[in-house]
């Protein structure tokens, strides 16, 4: 950040307009503001801080304090203009605090609100371009460009005079606290405490690891038994240096002994396995020999049995030969028996037929019977034709009756169809409307299914927004309470400081010694030293009030940060809710957003 020009009017001790050209002053690379007390050096820095952050540092921004010069004419407006370059951008900031001005009718005064204006130099058009007139937007823009808040700017860039004087008069411990407050060294103490905590945790982990290592060593000794050797595990305590190396060396010796015993056992096992293999081979050979001997005995026993039954076998062979010879004439004998059986059946059938014939036909010949059969067949054919004609007439009568019934039914169906056709157009129109409605319902169902996920996201964002709204309200209340406490502590500290300054003469007189020069006037005579009254404030009381104010101010800063985080989260949730509501296809339904805290 580089300052170019500062112009103040009716600000602090400057009753008239004053212009400071920093470019001309910094031509040599560095410049110094010097002058007697009250000349306005601090007011220049206050004007820079006021232009950047809209407030002056330290106690000069106490409630009720006015930035307007008491020497300014009533018609001169209090205003600060600052040109600077930050982040590669040349900006012009104009701020004026709340101030009284004469009423237009010339009777009395009215309070004019604070105003801010931010402009940026446009190199292309060689002109100033207005950016914003909002206090909040200007503050956020400058804080982002400068990279520091007002408190950080006052602690790092501006050195408060009252704190510097306290620093010169304080002891070593007080100086340490003051430097820590000025330069915010609490993070280094936090880092130191964090490192100490990590060291303690590391020691605890090392001790736990050593205990676990010794426990494993004892378990190894119990499991190994004599294999571990004569040397016991190390007897060092957890946390002793070299414990891990000692346990490792002992474990290596135990492992070597175990490997040796394992090799011996492996050799013994190999020998036993070879002996077992030889024994199994001899056993298999003996079993094979026993099997062959058993087969030989079975073969001999079957041979003796066959020799004993040879005569029976020869008799059966002769019987089989005679059966084979008889089998050759069996078909002719079967044909002869079948012919005799058929002849007997034909004779019996002929006798039964002749018995059924009339007496005059029993002696008739075959030709007469054939002629009679022909005539009877013709008569039977005529009768059969007449019977089929009669059946066909009956079927035609039944078909006609059925057709009459069908005709009557068709007439009813025709009448019903004519009535149905009369209302067909209305029914067809109704069905078409139902089809269109079903199609519209299906289309809307698909549309609503696509919007379901968006609605869910919007609902989640709205719920998150409502929750964060409550948190923002709580954070705002906590911030107001912290500001009230900080303001009360600050007023108490300033009151005690003012009371101490009023009685500072008595405090200085208490350190006077006879014959020694006065620290104020240099005289060695002290005819009438001041004495402390009942309202005098001791330095310890002022320091305690200042410490209380510092704690309240830190609590206020923490509350501001907490509120800023909550408001940022709330703004993000609101943006997500708005984005979800603005998605393509979103309906008119919306979740009402709660009022901002």
PDB file of C-alpha atoms in Angstrom, residues 6-20 43 47 50 67-73 75-82 94-97 99:
ATOM      1  CA  UNK A   6      -4.108  13.443   2.067  1.00  0.00           C
ATOM      2  CA  UNK A   7      -6.521  16.357   2.358  1.00  0.00           C
ATOM      3  CA  UNK A   8      -8.280  17.163   5.666  1.00  0.00           C
ATOM      4  CA  UNK A   9     -10.779  19.862   6.489  1.00  0.00           C
ATOM      5  CA  UNK A  10     -12.018  20.790   9.983  1.00  0.00           C
ATOM      6  CA  UNK A  11     -10.555  17.557  11.312  1.00  0.00           C
ATOM      7  CA  UNK A  12      -8.917  17.285  14.744  1.00  0.00           C
ATOM      8  CA  UNK A  13      -6.728  20.338  15.410  1.00  0.00           C
ATOM      9  CA  UNK A  14      -6.915  21.523  11.779  1.00  0.00           C
ATOM     10  CA  UNK A  15      -9.561  24.221  11.561  1.00  0.00           C
ATOM     11  CA  UNK A  16      -8.885  24.997   7.900  1.00  0.00           C
ATOM     12  CA  UNK A  17      -8.186  22.740   4.908  1.00  0.00           C
ATOM     13  CA  UNK A  18      -4.775  21.063   4.872  1.00  0.00           C
ATOM     14  CA  UNK A  19      -3.169  19.144   1.973  1.00  0.00           C
ATOM     15  CA  UNK A  20      -0.267  16.689   2.345  1.00  0.00           C
ATOM     16  CA  UNK A  43      -4.026  13.698  13.779  1.00  0.00           C
ATOM     17  CA  UNK A  47      -6.962  10.985   9.334  1.00  0.00           C
ATOM     18  CA  UNK A  50     -10.275   7.306   9.479  1.00  0.00           C
ATOM     19  CA  UNK A  67     -13.660  14.280  15.198  1.00  0.00           C
ATOM     20  CA  UNK A  68     -14.659  17.782  14.177  1.00  0.00           C
ATOM     21  CA  UNK A  69     -12.179  20.551  14.943  1.00  0.00           C
ATOM     22  CA  UNK A  70     -13.225  23.018  17.623  1.00  0.00           C
ATOM     23  CA  UNK A  71     -11.404  25.747  15.660  1.00  0.00           C
ATOM     24  CA  UNK A  72     -13.398  25.291  12.427  1.00  0.00           C
ATOM     25  CA  UNK A  73     -16.034  27.714  11.242  1.00  0.00           C
ATOM     26  CA  UNK A  75     -19.918  26.495   7.622  1.00  0.00           C
ATOM     27  CA  UNK A  76     -16.760  24.426   7.026  1.00  0.00           C
ATOM     28  CA  UNK A  77     -17.486  20.742   6.498  1.00  0.00           C
ATOM     29  CA  UNK A  78     -15.389  18.081   8.288  1.00  0.00           C
ATOM     30  CA  UNK A  79     -13.986  15.826   5.591  1.00  0.00           C
ATOM     31  CA  UNK A  80     -10.960  13.603   4.903  1.00  0.00           C
ATOM     32  CA  UNK A  81      -9.747  12.727   1.373  1.00  0.00           C
ATOM     33  CA  UNK A  82      -7.044  10.106   0.811  1.00  0.00           C
ATOM     34  CA  UNK A  94     -13.603  10.570   0.896  1.00  0.00           C
ATOM     35  CA  UNK A  95     -15.143  10.284   4.359  1.00  0.00           C
ATOM     36  CA  UNK A  96     -16.983  12.727   6.581  1.00  0.00           C
ATOM     37  CA  UNK A  97     -18.183  11.833  10.097  1.00  0.00           C
ATOM     38  CA  UNK A  99     -21.422  16.411  12.359  1.00  0.00           C
TER      39      UNK A  99
END
